[in-house]
Short mmCIF file of C-alpha atoms and ligand atoms in Angstrom, two decimals:
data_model
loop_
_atom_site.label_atom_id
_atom_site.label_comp_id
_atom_site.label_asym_id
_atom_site.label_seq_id
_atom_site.Cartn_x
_atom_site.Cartn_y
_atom_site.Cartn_z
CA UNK P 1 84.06 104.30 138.34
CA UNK P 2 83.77 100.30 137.77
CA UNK P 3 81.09 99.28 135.36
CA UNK P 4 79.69 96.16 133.97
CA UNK P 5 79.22 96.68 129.96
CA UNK P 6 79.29 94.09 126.75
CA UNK P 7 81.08 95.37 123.76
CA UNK P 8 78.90 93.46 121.61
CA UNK P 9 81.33 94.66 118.70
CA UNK P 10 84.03 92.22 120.29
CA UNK P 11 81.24 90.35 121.87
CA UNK P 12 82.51 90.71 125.21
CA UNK P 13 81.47 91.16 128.96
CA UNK P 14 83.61 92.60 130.88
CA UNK P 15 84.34 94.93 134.20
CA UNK P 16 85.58 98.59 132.61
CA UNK P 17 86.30 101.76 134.41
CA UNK P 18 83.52 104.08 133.38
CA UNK P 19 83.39 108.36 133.60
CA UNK P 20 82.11 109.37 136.38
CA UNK P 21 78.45 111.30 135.52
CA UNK P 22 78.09 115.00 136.63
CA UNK P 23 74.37 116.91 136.67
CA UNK P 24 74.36 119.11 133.94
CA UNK P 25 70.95 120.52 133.85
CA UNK P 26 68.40 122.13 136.47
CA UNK P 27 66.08 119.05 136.44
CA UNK P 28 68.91 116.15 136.46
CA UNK P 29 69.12 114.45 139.79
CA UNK P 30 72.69 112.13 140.96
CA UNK P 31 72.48 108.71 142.76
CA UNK P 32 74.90 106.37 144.29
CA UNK P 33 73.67 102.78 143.00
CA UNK P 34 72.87 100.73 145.94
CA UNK P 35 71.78 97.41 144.14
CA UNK P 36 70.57 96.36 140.68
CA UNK P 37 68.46 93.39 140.02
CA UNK P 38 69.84 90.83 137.78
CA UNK P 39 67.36 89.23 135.14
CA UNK P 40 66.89 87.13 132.09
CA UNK P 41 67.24 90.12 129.75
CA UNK P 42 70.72 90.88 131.05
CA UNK P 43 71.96 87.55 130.29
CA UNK P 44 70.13 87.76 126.91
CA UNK P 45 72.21 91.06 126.05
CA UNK P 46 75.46 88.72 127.13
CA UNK P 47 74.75 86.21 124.70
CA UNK P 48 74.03 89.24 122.18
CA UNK P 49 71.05 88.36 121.08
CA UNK P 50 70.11 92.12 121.57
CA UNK P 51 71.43 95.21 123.12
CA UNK P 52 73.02 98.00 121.80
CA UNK P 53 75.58 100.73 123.25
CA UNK P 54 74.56 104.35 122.93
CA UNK P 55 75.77 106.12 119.37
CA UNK P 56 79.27 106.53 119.40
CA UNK P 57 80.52 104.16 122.04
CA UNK P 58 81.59 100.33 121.97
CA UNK P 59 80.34 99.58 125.43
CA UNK P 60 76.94 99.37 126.83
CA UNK P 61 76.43 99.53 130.87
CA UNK P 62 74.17 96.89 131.72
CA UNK P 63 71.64 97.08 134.22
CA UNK P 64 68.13 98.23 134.25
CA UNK P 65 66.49 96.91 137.43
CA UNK P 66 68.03 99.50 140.12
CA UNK P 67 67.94 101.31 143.28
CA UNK P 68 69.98 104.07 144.00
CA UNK P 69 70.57 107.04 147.15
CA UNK P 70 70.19 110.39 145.83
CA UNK P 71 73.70 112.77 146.56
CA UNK P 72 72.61 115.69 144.73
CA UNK P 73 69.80 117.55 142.92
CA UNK P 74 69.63 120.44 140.00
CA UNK P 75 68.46 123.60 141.08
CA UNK P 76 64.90 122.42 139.08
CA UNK P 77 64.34 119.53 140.84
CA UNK P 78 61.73 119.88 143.66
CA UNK P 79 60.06 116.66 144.51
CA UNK P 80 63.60 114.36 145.38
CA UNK P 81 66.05 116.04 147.80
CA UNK P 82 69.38 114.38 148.67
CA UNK P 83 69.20 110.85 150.89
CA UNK P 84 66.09 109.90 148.93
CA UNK P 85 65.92 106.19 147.94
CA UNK P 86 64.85 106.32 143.87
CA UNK P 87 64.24 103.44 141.46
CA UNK P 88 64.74 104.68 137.77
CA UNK P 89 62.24 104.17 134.96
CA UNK P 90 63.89 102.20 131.94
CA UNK P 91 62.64 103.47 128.65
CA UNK P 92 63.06 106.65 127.58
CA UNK P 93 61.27 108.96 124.40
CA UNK P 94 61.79 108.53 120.99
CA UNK P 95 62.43 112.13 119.46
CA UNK P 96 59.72 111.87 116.83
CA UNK P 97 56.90 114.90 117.24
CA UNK P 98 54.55 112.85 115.55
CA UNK P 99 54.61 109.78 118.17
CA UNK P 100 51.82 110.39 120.89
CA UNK P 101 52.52 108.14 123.38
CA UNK P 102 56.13 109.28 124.13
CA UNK P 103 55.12 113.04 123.59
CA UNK P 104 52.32 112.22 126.61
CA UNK P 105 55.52 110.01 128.82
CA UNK P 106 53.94 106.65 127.79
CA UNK P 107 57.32 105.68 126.06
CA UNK P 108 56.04 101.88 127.21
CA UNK P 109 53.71 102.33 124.09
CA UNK P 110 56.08 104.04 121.50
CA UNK P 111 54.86 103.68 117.64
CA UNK P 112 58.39 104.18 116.44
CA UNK P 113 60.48 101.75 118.16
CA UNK P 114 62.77 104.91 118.37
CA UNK P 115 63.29 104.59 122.64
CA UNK P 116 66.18 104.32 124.13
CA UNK P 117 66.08 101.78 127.59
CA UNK P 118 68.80 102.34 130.01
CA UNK P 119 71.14 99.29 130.40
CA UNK P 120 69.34 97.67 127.06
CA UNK P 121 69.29 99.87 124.53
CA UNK P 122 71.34 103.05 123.80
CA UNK P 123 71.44 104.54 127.04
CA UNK P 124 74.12 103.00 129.78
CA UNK P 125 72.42 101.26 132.29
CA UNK P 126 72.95 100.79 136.29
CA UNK P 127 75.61 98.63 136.98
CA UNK P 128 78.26 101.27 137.99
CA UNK P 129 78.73 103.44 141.49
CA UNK P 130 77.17 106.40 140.66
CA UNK P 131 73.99 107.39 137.81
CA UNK P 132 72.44 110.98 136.50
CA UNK P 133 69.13 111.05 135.82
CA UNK P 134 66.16 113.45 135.35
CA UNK P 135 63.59 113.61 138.03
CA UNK P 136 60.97 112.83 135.93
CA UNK P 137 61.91 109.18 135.23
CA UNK P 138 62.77 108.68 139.10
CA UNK P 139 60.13 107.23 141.16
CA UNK P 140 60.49 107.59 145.44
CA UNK P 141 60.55 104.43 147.34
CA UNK P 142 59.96 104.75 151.49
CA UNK P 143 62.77 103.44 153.14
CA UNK P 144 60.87 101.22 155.21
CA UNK P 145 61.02 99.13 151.45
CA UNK P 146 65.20 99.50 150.99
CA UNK P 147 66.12 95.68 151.28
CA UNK P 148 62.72 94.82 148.92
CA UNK P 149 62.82 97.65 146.32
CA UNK P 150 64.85 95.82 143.71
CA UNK P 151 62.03 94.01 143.30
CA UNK P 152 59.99 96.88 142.14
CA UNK P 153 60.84 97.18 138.64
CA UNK P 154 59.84 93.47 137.70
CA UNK P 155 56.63 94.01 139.44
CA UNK P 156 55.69 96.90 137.57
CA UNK P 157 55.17 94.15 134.63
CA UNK P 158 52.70 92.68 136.59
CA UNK P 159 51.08 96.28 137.62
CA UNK P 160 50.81 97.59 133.90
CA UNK P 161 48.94 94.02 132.82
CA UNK P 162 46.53 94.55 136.26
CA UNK P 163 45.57 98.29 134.60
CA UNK P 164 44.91 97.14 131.59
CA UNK P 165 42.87 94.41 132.81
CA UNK P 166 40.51 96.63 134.63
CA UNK P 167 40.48 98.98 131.75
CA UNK P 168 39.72 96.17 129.45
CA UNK P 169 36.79 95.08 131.89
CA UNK P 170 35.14 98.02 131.95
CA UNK P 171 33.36 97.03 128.94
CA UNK P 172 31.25 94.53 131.13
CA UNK P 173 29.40 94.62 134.86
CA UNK P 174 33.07 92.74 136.26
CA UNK P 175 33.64 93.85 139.21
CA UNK P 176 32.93 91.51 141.96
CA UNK P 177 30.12 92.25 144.66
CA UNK P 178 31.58 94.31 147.38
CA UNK P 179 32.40 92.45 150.47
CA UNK P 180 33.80 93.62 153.86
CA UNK P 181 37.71 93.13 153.50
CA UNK P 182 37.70 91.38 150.27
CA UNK P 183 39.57 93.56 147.41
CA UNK P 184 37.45 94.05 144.22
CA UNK P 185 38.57 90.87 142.33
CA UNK P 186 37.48 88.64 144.89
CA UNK P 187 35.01 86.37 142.81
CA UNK P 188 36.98 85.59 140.16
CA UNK P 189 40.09 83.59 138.84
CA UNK P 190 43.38 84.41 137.86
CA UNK P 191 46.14 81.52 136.64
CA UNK P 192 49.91 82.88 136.81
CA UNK P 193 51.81 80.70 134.02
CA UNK P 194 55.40 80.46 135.34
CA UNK P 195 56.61 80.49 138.65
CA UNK P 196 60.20 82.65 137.64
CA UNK P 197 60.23 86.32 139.19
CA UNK P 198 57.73 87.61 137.15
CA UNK P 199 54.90 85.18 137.92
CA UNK P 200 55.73 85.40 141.91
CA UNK P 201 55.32 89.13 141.98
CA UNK P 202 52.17 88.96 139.63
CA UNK P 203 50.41 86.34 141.67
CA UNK P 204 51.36 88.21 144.41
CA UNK P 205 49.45 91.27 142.85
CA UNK P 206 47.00 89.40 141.90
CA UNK P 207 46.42 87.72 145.11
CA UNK P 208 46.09 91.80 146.76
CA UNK P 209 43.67 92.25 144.10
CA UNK P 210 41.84 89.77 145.11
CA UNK P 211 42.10 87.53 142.49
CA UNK P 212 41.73 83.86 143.25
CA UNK P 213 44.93 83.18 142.28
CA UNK P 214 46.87 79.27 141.28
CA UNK P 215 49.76 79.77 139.65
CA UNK P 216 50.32 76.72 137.05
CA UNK P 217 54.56 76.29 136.26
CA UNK P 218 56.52 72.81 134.93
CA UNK P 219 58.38 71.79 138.30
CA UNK P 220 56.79 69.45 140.08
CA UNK P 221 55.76 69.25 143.79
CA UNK P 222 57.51 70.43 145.76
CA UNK P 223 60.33 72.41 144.62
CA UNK P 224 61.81 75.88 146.35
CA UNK P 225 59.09 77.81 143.97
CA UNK P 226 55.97 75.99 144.90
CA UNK P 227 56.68 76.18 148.51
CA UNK P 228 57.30 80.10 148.22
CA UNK P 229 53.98 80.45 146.15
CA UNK P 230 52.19 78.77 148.87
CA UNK P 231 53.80 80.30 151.24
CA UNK P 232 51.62 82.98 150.80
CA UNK P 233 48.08 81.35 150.11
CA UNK P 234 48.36 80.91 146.33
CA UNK P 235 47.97 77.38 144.85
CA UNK P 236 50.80 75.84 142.45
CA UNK P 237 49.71 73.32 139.99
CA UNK P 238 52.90 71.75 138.27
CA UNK P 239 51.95 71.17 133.90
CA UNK P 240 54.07 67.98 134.86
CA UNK P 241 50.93 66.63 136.63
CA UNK P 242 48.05 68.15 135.36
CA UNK P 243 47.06 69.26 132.19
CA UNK P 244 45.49 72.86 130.82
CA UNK P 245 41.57 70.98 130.32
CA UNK P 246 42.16 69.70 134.03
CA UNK P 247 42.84 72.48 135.29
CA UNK P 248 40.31 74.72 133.86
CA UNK P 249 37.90 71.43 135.78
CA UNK P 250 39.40 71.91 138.80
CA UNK P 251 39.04 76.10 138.75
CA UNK P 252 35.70 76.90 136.88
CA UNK P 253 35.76 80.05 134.08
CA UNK P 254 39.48 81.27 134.30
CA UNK P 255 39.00 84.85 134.29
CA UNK P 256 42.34 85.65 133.99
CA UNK P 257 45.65 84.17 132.69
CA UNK P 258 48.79 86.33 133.39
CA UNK P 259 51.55 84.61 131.33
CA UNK P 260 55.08 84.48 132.58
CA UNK P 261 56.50 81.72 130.98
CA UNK P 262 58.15 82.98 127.86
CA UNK P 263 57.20 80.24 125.65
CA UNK P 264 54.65 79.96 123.39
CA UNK P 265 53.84 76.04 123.89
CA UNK P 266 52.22 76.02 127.43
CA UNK P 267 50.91 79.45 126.78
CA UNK P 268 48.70 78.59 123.49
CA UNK P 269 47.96 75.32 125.66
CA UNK P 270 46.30 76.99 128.44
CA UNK P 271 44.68 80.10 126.10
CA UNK P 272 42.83 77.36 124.90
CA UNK P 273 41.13 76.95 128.14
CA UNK P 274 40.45 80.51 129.09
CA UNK P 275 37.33 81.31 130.67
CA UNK P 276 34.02 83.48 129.59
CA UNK P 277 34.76 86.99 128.88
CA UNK P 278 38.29 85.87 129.74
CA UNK P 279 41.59 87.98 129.48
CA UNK P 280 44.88 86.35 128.41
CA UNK P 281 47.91 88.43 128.95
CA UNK P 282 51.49 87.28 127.52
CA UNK P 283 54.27 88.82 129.24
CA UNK P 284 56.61 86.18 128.38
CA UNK P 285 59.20 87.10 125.05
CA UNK P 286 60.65 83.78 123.88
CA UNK P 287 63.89 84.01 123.30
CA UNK P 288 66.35 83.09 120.29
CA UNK P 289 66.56 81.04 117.90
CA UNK P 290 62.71 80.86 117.94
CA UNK P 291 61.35 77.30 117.28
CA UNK P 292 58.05 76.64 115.00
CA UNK P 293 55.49 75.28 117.08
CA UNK P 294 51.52 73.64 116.09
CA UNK P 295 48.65 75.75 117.46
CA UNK P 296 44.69 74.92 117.33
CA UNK P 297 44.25 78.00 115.87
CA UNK P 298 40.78 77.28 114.83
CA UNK P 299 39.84 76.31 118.21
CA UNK P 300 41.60 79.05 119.73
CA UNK P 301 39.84 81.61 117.23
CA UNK P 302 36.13 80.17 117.46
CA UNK P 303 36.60 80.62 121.18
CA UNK P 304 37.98 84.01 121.24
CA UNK P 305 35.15 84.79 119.70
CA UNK P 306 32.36 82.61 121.21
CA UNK P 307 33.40 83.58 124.60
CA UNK P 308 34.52 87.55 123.82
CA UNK P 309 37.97 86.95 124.72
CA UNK P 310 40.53 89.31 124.76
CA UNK P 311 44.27 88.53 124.53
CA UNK P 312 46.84 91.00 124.78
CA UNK P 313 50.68 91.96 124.97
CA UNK P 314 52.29 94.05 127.52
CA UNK P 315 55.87 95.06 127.67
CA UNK P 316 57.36 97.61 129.96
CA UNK P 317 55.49 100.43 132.49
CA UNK P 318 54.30 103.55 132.88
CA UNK P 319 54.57 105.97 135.92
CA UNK P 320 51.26 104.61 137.02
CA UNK P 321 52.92 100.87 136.61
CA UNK P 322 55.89 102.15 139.03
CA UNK P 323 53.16 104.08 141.58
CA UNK P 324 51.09 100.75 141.79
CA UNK P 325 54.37 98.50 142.47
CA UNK P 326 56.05 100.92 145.37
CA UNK P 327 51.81 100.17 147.04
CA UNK P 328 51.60 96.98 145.99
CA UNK P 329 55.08 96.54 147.16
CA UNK P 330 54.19 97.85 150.55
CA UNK P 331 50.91 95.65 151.00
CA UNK P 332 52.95 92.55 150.38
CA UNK P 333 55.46 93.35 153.15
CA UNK P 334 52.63 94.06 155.44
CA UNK P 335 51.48 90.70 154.88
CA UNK P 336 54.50 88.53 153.58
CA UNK P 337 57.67 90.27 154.86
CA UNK P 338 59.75 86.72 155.03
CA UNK P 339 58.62 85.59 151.44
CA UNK P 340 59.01 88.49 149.76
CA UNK P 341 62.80 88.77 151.23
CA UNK P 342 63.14 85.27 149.98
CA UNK P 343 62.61 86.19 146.44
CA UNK P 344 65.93 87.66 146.78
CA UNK P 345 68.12 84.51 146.73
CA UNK P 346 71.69 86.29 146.28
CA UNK P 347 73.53 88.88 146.99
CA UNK P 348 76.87 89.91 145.31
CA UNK P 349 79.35 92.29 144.47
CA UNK P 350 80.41 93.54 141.11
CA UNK P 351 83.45 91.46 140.19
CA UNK P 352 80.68 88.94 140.97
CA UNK P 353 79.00 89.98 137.67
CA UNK P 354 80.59 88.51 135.03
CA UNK P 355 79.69 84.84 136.59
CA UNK P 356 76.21 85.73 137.11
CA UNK P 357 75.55 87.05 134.05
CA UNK P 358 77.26 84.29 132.03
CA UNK P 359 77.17 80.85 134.14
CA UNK P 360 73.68 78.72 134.79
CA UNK P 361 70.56 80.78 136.42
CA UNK P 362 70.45 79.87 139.27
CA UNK P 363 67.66 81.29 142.06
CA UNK P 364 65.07 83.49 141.89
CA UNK P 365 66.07 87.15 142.00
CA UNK P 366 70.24 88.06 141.99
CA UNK P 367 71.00 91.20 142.80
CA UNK P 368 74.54 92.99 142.46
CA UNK P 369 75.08 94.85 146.14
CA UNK P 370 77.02 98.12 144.20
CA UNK P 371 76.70 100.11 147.26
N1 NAP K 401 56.89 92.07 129.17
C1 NAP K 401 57.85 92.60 129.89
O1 NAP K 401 57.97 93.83 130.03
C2 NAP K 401 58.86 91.69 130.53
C3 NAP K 401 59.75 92.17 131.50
C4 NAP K 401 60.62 91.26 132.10
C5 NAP K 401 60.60 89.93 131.72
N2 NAP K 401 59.74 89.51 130.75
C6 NAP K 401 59.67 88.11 130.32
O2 NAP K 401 58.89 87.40 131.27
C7 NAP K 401 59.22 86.00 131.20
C8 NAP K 401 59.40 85.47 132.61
O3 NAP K 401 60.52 86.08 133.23
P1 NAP K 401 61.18 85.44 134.54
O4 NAP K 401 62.37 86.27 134.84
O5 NAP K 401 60.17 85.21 135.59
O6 NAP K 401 61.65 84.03 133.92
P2 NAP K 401 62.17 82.69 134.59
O7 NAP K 401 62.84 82.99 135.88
O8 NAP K 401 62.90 81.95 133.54
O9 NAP K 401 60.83 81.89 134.95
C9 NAP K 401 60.07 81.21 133.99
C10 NAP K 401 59.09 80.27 134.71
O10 NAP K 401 58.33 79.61 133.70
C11 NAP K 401 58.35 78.21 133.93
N3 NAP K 401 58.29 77.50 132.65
C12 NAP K 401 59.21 77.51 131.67
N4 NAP K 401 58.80 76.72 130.66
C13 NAP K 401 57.61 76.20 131.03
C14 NAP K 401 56.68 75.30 130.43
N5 NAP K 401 56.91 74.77 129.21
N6 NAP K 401 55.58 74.98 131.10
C15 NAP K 401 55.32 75.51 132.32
N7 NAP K 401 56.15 76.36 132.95
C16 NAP K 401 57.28 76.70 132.30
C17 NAP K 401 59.67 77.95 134.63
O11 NAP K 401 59.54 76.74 135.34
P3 NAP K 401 60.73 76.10 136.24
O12 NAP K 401 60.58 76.77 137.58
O13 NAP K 401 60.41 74.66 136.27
O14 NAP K 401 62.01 76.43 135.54
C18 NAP K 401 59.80 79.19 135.53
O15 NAP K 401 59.11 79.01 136.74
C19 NAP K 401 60.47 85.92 130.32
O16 NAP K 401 60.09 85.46 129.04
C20 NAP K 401 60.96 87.36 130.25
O17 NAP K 401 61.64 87.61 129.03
C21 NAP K 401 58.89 90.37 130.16
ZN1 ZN K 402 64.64 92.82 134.08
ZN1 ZN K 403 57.96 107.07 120.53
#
């Protein structure tokens, strides 16, 4: 089978040929890869600032965003049946008894660091013809969503922040009055920092929920991103043209911030300006070598506190992340079909890989078409 790996021993990227995976247990389940998403942590991985192949080998597979056809099922498996359309979860269980969250299957919140992540860490990944899994980390996608459902693993970032936000709310009256055909977050607002993948598909969540939603990224007006963000009733504010205290003038107490940006700068910048009872959630992970910024810490701490702010960090999802994207995923085709098919901006095959991977970025969401 052809398979895109990095040996990060020889630091290399390259197209190998790659065993074939049989089911070997009653609850494993086979799929033919149809397409994997392309994102920032693949080409991180490339450059080696992380990524590690599992013990024994030299090569990792890369790939963790993917959609695959099921061909076969263990005689366990009782929820997927053959000609399903699947999207793996990423992370895996560490194997220590004593770690709760992966003993419950919240490996997103492992206290060991132990997980393995398919096509990141230990485990191959998706970017080969055909993948075993077990049916437990395999979430259904209707097939009315085939051409979209790439996009559901990056939008289960945005899904896992939205829980948490409502769970984190529940410690005050929050929830907006109800209204006829308004969604429950109607009265209050939400800035998206960063207008990359993962902002789009969280302002797009945040725009179901209700959320009055601006999404606040460098480029200026207009630019392929702010058109697309508009494009489906969501304001874009370039940080060219307007700073974080204007802004916050022109929106009133920002509620939320969902961060996207990956950079601490901007992010500390506009924390500074978050709302009453206000949650701040950083998504972003800056990347290497990390550069020493300036913070007004004391001004960011004496409002944290003055104004019961919360700020938190959220990093992969749950099954309940995954079941929120494949509805959320639905809703925005029912109202956005053309813009959220434009989030896909290429298309391409595997020898394709090596030039995606390593040249400029270039888009918004590249997917490899494996099928
Ligand atoms: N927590 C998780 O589980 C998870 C999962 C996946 C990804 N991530 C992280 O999420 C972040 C976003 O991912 P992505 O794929 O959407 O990235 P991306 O495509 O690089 O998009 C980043 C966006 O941020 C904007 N931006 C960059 N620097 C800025 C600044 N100083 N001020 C204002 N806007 C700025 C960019 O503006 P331009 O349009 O002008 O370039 C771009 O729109 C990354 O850090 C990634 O590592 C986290
Ligand atoms: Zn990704
Ligand atoms: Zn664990």
């Amino acid at each position: 089978m052809n398979a895109v790996a990095v040996n990060p021993r020889k630091r290399e990227v390259v197209l190998i040929d790659h065993p074939a995976p049989e089911i070997s247990a009653g609850t494993e389940v086979k799929f033919r890869t149809l397409e994997v998403g392309i994102c920032g942590t693949d080409r991180e991985i490339c450059r080696f600032d992380y990524g590690d192949p599992p013990i024994g080998d030299d090569h990792l597979v890369l790939g963790h965003e993917g959609l695959g056809e099921v061909t076969e099922v263990g005689s366990d498996v009782h929820r997927i049946k053959p000609g399903d359309l699947v999207v793996p979860m990423v992370r895996r269980p560490c194997h220590h008894s004593h770690c709760v969250p992966c003993r419950k299957d919240r490996s997103d919140f492992c206290m060991t660091g132990d997980f393995v992540e398919r096509g990141i860490k230990q485990y191959h990944g998706f970017m080969t013809e055909y993948v075993v899994d077990h049916e437990q980390y395999l979430c259904v996608v209707p097939p009315a969503l085939r051409d979209v459902a790439i996009l559901m693993e990056p939008l289960t970032v945005a899904e896992k922040a939205l829980i948490q936000i409502w769970q984190i709310q529940k410690r005050l009256d929050w929830e907006c009055p109800v209204v006829e055909g308004k969604a429950p977050g109607h009265c209050r607002q939400a800035v998206v920092l960063g207008a990359g993948p993962i902002g789009i598909l969280g302002a797009m969540a945040l725009k179901v929920a209700g959320f009055q939603t601006t999404v606040y990224s460098r480029s200026k007006v207009p630019n392929l991103k702010s058109e697309l963000v508009e494009s489906f009733g969501v304001r874009y504010i370039s940080s060219e043209s307007t700073s974080p205290e204007e802004l916050a003038r022109m929106l009133g107490n920002i509620d939320v911030v969902y961060e996207g940006v990956g950079g601490a700068k901007v992010s500390f910048d506009v924390l500074k300006v978050l709302g009453l009872n206000g949650i701040f959630v950083f998504t972003g992970i800056p990347g290497f070598p990390l550069p020493h910024i300036t913070v007004d810490g004391e001004l960011i701490m004496r409002n944290m506190v003055l104004k019961n702010q919360v700020a938190l960090g959220t990093v992969n999802a749950g099954r309940d992340a995954f079941e929120a994207a494949i509805h959320d995923l639905g809703i925005f085709m029912q109202r956005w079909p053309g813009t959220v098919r434009s989030l896909i901006t290429g298309r391409f095959g595997l020898k394709d890989a090596r030039g995606l991977l390593l040249g400029a970025a270039t888009g918004i969401k590249n997917v490899l078409d494996v099928a």
